[in-house]
mmCIF file of C-alpha atoms in Angstrom:
data_model
loop_
_atom_site.group_PDB
_atom_site.id
_atom_site.type_symbol
_atom_site.label_atom_id
_atom_site.label_comp_id
_atom_site.label_asym_id
_atom_site.label_seq_id
_atom_site.Cartn_x
_atom_site.Cartn_y
_atom_site.Cartn_z
ATOM 1 C CA UNK N 26 47.207 12.252 -6.440
ATOM 2 C CA UNK N 27 48.136 12.963 -2.809
ATOM 3 C CA UNK N 28 47.647 10.455 0.011
ATOM 4 C CA UNK N 29 44.684 12.458 1.266
ATOM 5 C CA UNK N 30 43.074 12.465 -2.172
ATOM 6 C CA UNK N 31 43.489 8.688 -2.473
ATOM 7 C CA UNK N 32 41.900 8.148 0.941
ATOM 8 C CA UNK N 33 38.951 10.348 -0.017
ATOM 9 C CA UNK N 34 38.456 8.572 -3.360
ATOM 10 C CA UNK N 35 38.516 5.130 -1.744
ATOM 11 C CA UNK N 36 36.164 6.286 1.008
ATOM 12 C CA UNK N 37 33.611 7.655 -1.472
ATOM 13 C CA UNK N 38 33.682 4.428 -3.479
ATOM 14 C CA UNK N 39 33.299 2.295 -0.354
ATOM 15 C CA UNK N 40 30.356 4.295 0.954
ATOM 16 C CA UNK N 41 28.587 4.213 -2.400
ATOM 17 C CA UNK N 42 28.953 0.439 -2.758
ATOM 18 C CA UNK N 43 27.929 -0.311 0.816
ATOM 19 C CA UNK N 44 24.900 1.979 0.597
ATOM 20 C CA UNK N 45 23.620 0.181 -2.504
ATOM 21 C CA UNK N 46 24.146 -3.222 -0.869
ATOM 22 C CA UNK N 47 22.368 -2.326 2.358
ATOM 23 C CA UNK N 48 19.381 -0.850 0.495
ATOM 24 C CA UNK N 49 18.862 -4.228 -1.150
ATOM 25 C CA UNK N 50 19.270 -6.120 2.109
ATOM 26 C CA UNK N 51 16.938 -3.879 4.072
ATOM 27 C CA UNK N 52 14.359 -4.083 1.279
ATOM 28 C CA UNK N 53 14.425 -7.879 1.529
ATOM 29 C CA UNK N 54 14.124 -7.774 5.309
ATOM 30 C CA UNK N 55 11.416 -5.142 5.556
ATOM 31 C CA UNK N 56 9.583 -6.508 2.531
ATOM 32 C CA UNK N 57 9.257 -9.964 4.035
ATOM 33 C CA UNK N 58 5.799 -11.188 4.911
ATOM 34 C CA UNK N 59 5.002 -13.882 7.454
ATOM 35 C CA UNK N 60 2.141 -14.919 5.168
ATOM 36 C CA UNK N 61 4.554 -16.000 2.405
ATOM 37 C CA UNK N 62 7.424 -17.096 4.622
ATOM 38 C CA UNK N 63 9.433 -20.249 3.968
ATOM 39 C CA UNK N 64 7.474 -23.430 4.762
ATOM 40 C CA UNK N 65 7.209 -23.507 8.570
ATOM 41 C CA UNK N 66 7.724 -27.289 8.526
ATOM 42 C CA UNK N 67 11.345 -26.830 7.390
ATOM 43 C CA UNK N 68 11.992 -23.981 9.816
ATOM 44 C CA UNK N 69 10.403 -25.859 12.688
ATOM 45 C CA UNK N 70 12.457 -28.974 11.854
ATOM 46 C CA UNK N 71 15.628 -26.904 12.138
ATOM 47 C CA UNK N 72 14.417 -25.182 15.308
ATOM 48 C CA UNK N 73 13.341 -28.434 16.992
ATOM 49 C CA UNK N 74 16.657 -30.061 16.118
ATOM 50 C CA UNK N 75 18.453 -27.170 17.820
ATOM 51 C CA UNK N 76 16.261 -27.627 20.916
ATOM 52 C CA UNK N 77 16.999 -31.379 20.953
ATOM 53 C CA UNK N 78 20.726 -30.710 20.646
ATOM 54 C CA UNK N 79 20.654 -28.389 23.654
ATOM 55 C CA UNK N 80 18.455 -30.748 25.693
ATOM 56 C CA UNK N 81 20.740 -33.738 25.089
ATOM 57 C CA UNK N 82 23.946 -31.924 26.060
ATOM 58 C CA UNK N 83 25.436 -32.627 29.475
ATOM 59 C CA UNK N 84 24.480 -30.551 31.263
ATOM 60 C CA UNK N 85 21.340 -29.716 29.298
ATOM 61 C CA UNK N 86 20.812 -26.048 28.530
ATOM 62 C CA UNK N 87 18.529 -23.610 26.750
ATOM 63 C CA UNK N 88 19.185 -23.253 23.020
ATOM 64 C CA UNK N 89 22.306 -21.301 22.122
ATOM 65 C CA UNK N 90 23.331 -19.632 18.876
ATOM 66 C CA UNK N 91 25.762 -22.508 18.263
ATOM 67 C CA UNK N 92 22.922 -25.038 18.514
ATOM 68 C CA UNK N 93 20.934 -23.121 15.901
ATOM 69 C CA UNK N 94 23.903 -22.702 13.560
ATOM 70 C CA UNK N 95 24.597 -26.426 13.798
ATOM 71 C CA UNK N 96 20.978 -27.374 13.068
ATOM 72 C CA UNK N 97 20.719 -25.046 10.061
ATOM 73 C CA UNK N 98 23.923 -26.531 8.638
ATOM 74 C CA UNK N 99 22.680 -30.139 8.826
ATOM 75 C CA UNK N 100 21.616 -30.830 5.245
ATOM 76 C CA UNK N 101 19.533 -33.863 6.179
ATOM 77 C CA UNK N 102 17.439 -31.590 8.413
ATOM 78 C CA UNK N 103 17.496 -28.440 6.293
ATOM 79 C CA UNK N 104 17.200 -29.774 2.754
ATOM 80 C CA UNK N 105 15.254 -29.292 -0.463
ATOM 81 C CA UNK N 106 14.640 -31.694 -3.332
ATOM 82 C CA UNK N 107 17.845 -30.525 -4.998
ATOM 83 C CA UNK N 108 19.934 -31.050 -1.873
ATOM 84 C CA UNK N 109 20.505 -27.328 -1.370
ATOM 85 C CA UNK N 110 19.571 -25.658 1.893
ATOM 86 C CA UNK N 111 15.908 -24.783 1.991
ATOM 87 C CA UNK N 112 16.399 -21.938 4.429
ATOM 88 C CA UNK N 113 19.396 -19.880 5.483
ATOM 89 C CA UNK N 114 20.039 -18.602 8.984
ATOM 90 C CA UNK N 115 20.394 -14.838 8.500
ATOM 91 C CA UNK N 116 20.109 -13.606 12.103
ATOM 92 C CA UNK N 117 20.862 -15.807 15.082
ATOM 93 C CA UNK N 118 19.650 -15.397 18.645
ATOM 94 C CA UNK N 119 21.526 -12.523 20.228
ATOM 95 C CA UNK N 120 21.822 -10.643 16.933
ATOM 96 C CA UNK N 121 18.611 -8.627 16.875
ATOM 97 C CA UNK N 122 18.492 -5.618 19.223
ATOM 98 C CA UNK N 123 15.598 -5.952 21.630
ATOM 99 C CA UNK N 124 14.853 -9.552 20.591
ATOM 100 C CA UNK N 125 17.599 -11.682 22.186
ATOM 101 C CA UNK N 126 15.836 -15.039 21.672
ATOM 102 C CA UNK N 127 14.586 -14.545 18.094
ATOM 103 C CA UNK N 128 16.330 -16.023 15.038
ATOM 104 C CA UNK N 129 15.455 -15.280 11.400
ATOM 105 C CA UNK N 130 15.569 -17.734 8.497
ATOM 106 C CA UNK N 131 15.489 -16.750 4.812
ATOM 107 C CA UNK N 132 13.859 -18.911 2.142
ATOM 108 C CA UNK N 133 16.141 -19.561 -0.826
ATOM 109 C CA UNK N 134 13.050 -19.987 -3.005
ATOM 110 C CA UNK N 135 10.884 -16.987 -2.073
ATOM 111 C CA UNK N 136 13.398 -14.732 -0.250
ATOM 112 C CA UNK N 137 10.827 -14.427 2.522
ATOM 113 C CA UNK N 138 11.677 -14.529 6.210
ATOM 114 C CA UNK N 139 10.425 -16.763 8.975
ATOM 115 C CA UNK N 140 11.288 -15.846 12.555
ATOM 116 C CA UNK N 141 11.425 -18.202 15.514
ATOM 117 C CA UNK N 142 11.356 -17.385 19.218
ATOM 118 C CA UNK N 143 13.456 -19.788 21.304
ATOM 119 C CA UNK N 144 12.374 -19.675 24.966
ATOM 120 C CA UNK N 145 15.225 -19.427 27.465
ATOM 121 C CA UNK N 146 14.496 -22.741 29.189
ATOM 122 C CA UNK N 147 15.629 -26.310 28.604
ATOM 123 C CA UNK N 148 13.483 -28.254 26.138
ATOM 124 C CA UNK N 149 10.988 -25.433 25.600
ATOM 125 C CA UNK N 150 9.223 -25.585 22.235
ATOM 126 C CA UNK N 151 10.293 -22.986 19.627
ATOM 127 C CA UNK N 152 7.514 -20.741 18.335
ATOM 128 C CA UNK N 153 7.027 -19.079 14.946
ATOM 129 C CA UNK N 154 6.731 -15.340 15.615
ATOM 130 C CA UNK N 155 6.252 -12.191 13.511
ATOM 131 C CA UNK N 156 9.601 -10.887 12.306
ATOM 132 C CA UNK N 157 10.644 -7.632 14.025
ATOM 133 C CA UNK N 158 11.141 -5.417 10.977
ATOM 134 C CA UNK N 159 12.842 -2.546 12.759
ATOM 135 C CA UNK N 160 15.305 -4.773 14.612
ATOM 136 C CA UNK N 161 16.156 -6.641 11.414
ATOM 137 C CA UNK N 162 16.665 -3.362 9.586
ATOM 138 C CA UNK N 163 19.041 -2.142 12.282
ATOM 139 C CA UNK N 164 20.937 -5.447 12.261
ATOM 140 C CA UNK N 165 21.476 -5.317 8.499
ATOM 141 C CA UNK N 166 22.286 -1.609 8.502
ATOM 142 C CA UNK N 167 24.933 -1.715 11.215
ATOM 143 C CA UNK N 168 27.886 -2.673 8.924
ATOM 144 C CA UNK N 169 27.151 0.145 6.477
ATOM 145 C CA UNK N 170 26.752 2.756 9.196
ATOM 146 C CA UNK N 171 30.036 1.614 10.718
ATOM 147 C CA UNK N 172 31.672 1.974 7.295
ATOM 148 C CA UNK N 173 30.422 5.552 7.033
ATOM 149 C CA UNK N 174 31.808 6.313 10.499
ATOM 150 C CA UNK N 175 35.147 4.644 9.748
ATOM 151 C CA UNK N 176 35.513 6.613 6.550
ATOM 152 C CA UNK N 177 34.805 9.841 8.429
ATOM 153 C CA UNK N 178 37.614 8.898 10.830
ATOM 154 C CA UNK N 179 39.954 8.072 7.927
ATOM 155 C CA UNK N 180 39.229 11.347 6.147
ATOM 156 C CA UNK N 181 40.018 13.306 9.304
ATOM 157 C CA UNK N 182 43.176 11.242 9.830
ATOM 158 C CA UNK N 183 44.355 12.140 6.324
ATOM 159 C CA UNK N 184 44.519 15.713 7.638
ATOM 160 C CA UNK N 185 46.291 14.591 10.804
ATOM 161 C CA UNK N 186 43.189 15.199 12.932
ATOM 162 C CA UNK N 187 40.670 13.277 15.002
ATOM 163 C CA UNK N 188 37.165 13.010 13.553
ATOM 164 C CA UNK N 189 34.692 15.799 14.190
ATOM 165 C CA UNK N 190 30.920 16.063 13.897
ATOM 166 C CA UNK N 191 31.388 17.969 10.629
ATOM 167 C CA UNK N 192 33.331 15.022 9.178
ATOM 168 C CA UNK N 193 30.466 12.685 10.083
ATOM 169 C CA UNK N 194 27.926 15.031 8.471
ATOM 170 C CA UNK N 195 29.963 15.077 5.254
ATOM 171 C CA UNK N 196 30.308 11.279 5.192
ATOM 172 C CA UNK N 197 26.593 10.773 5.852
ATOM 173 C CA UNK N 198 25.671 13.163 3.031
ATOM 174 C CA UNK N 199 27.636 11.055 0.543
ATOM 175 C CA UNK N 200 26.045 7.825 1.772
ATOM 176 C CA UNK N 201 22.358 8.673 1.427
ATOM 177 C CA UNK N 202 21.787 8.168 5.156
ATOM 178 C CA UNK N 203 20.452 10.985 7.323
ATOM 179 C CA UNK N 204 21.461 12.065 10.800
ATOM 180 C CA UNK N 205 18.651 12.290 13.338
ATOM 181 C CA UNK N 206 20.609 15.014 15.140
ATOM 182 C CA UNK N 207 23.483 16.965 13.601
ATOM 183 C CA UNK N 208 26.623 16.020 15.593
ATOM 184 C CA UNK N 209 28.525 19.096 16.749
ATOM 185 C CA UNK N 210 31.455 17.612 18.671
ATOM 186 C CA UNK N 211 34.876 19.023 17.855
ATOM 187 C CA UNK N 212 37.950 17.117 16.742
ATOM 188 C CA UNK N 213 39.441 15.422 19.786
ATOM 189 C CA UNK N 214 36.188 15.241 21.746
ATOM 190 C CA UNK N 215 34.538 12.173 20.258
ATOM 191 C CA UNK N 216 30.804 11.672 20.358
ATOM 192 C CA UNK N 217 27.776 9.641 19.272
ATOM 193 C CA UNK N 218 26.243 9.988 15.808
ATOM 194 C CA UNK N 219 22.661 8.826 15.287
ATOM 195 C CA UNK N 220 21.963 7.635 11.741
ATOM 196 C CA UNK N 221 18.443 7.069 10.463
ATOM 197 C CA UNK N 222 16.637 6.009 7.314
ATOM 198 C CA UNK N 223 13.198 4.704 6.342
ATOM 199 C CA UNK N 224 12.053 1.767 4.278
ATOM 200 C CA UNK N 225 8.586 0.791 3.114
ATOM 201 C CA UNK N 226 7.311 -2.772 2.892
ATOM 202 C CA UNK N 227 4.842 -3.492 0.091
ATOM 203 C CA UNK N 228 4.982 -7.275 0.063
ATOM 204 C CA UNK N 229 1.364 -7.736 1.173
ATOM 205 C CA UNK N 230 -1.481 -5.682 2.546
ATOM 206 C CA UNK N 231 -1.092 -1.971 3.178
ATOM 207 C CA UNK N 232 2.385 -0.425 2.787
ATOM 208 C CA UNK N 233 4.262 -0.228 6.065
ATOM 209 C CA UNK N 234 7.023 2.324 6.618
ATOM 210 C CA UNK N 235 9.627 1.540 9.258
ATOM 211 C CA UNK N 236 12.263 3.912 10.625
ATOM 212 C CA UNK N 237 15.676 2.318 11.083
ATOM 213 C CA UNK N 238 18.036 4.000 13.557
ATOM 214 C CA UNK N 239 21.654 3.043 14.236
ATOM 215 C CA UNK N 240 24.052 4.838 16.615
ATOM 216 C CA UNK N 241 27.851 4.926 16.447
ATOM 217 C CA UNK N 242 30.382 6.173 18.979
ATOM 218 C CA UNK N 243 33.137 8.150 17.228
ATOM 219 C CA UNK N 244 36.646 8.185 18.775
ATOM 220 C CA UNK N 245 38.365 11.151 20.389
ATOM 221 C CA UNK N 246 41.730 10.191 18.904
ATOM 222 C CA UNK N 247 43.038 10.388 15.348
ATOM 223 C CA UNK N 248 42.951 6.997 13.585
ATOM 224 C CA UNK N 249 40.623 5.772 16.343
ATOM 225 C CA UNK N 250 38.001 3.041 16.070
ATOM 226 C CA UNK N 251 34.262 3.687 15.716
ATOM 227 C CA UNK N 252 31.918 1.389 17.646
ATOM 228 C CA UNK N 253 28.246 0.531 17.245
ATOM 229 C CA UNK N 254 26.275 1.405 20.403
ATOM 230 C CA UNK N 255 22.653 1.215 21.473
ATOM 231 C CA UNK N 256 20.700 4.364 20.704
#
């Protein structure tokens, strides 16, 4: 097997595995219902502890991602009868595109999400808010889309070339993701690829279909690095 063949085999395997993983993650995220979310009392305890941490710092400040991470990791605050964490912090503030002050917590018992909005002022009370399905889907999908883009770059590099739009199309076809617009940039030009997929939530009420879109900037150089960018 040549070096190029080995690169292509590894790339196909990586894309296949990542695609299956992200489908499961996005299904959990988009299938979550605020009606069956983890007990708000536990989530609010964690959120209020984070607010208190920020308010007692010198100088006091609005809640940061570090405050939330610290609160979620305090087992005496975030605990179940068995001593295991009742909820897990799956998306911190600053993670979700378009929702910079929203954090998402996942119930270890029901696998349902509860989202909290942390106002950007000192001591402000956190508020339970509907989870932004599209933003969560994009957040969870980003690593897989980046993997597809990186594999397209690696496949082109195995030929001694920079990635082209055609390489991205081929990589996307193997992944199960679609391209909103077929990229046509030539090797050495670089360009943005817009990946899209849909997922339907059936956890409660009427089915809801959400379109998830993630954009990646492909490099103009061989062996270059792909970067996630806002669409």
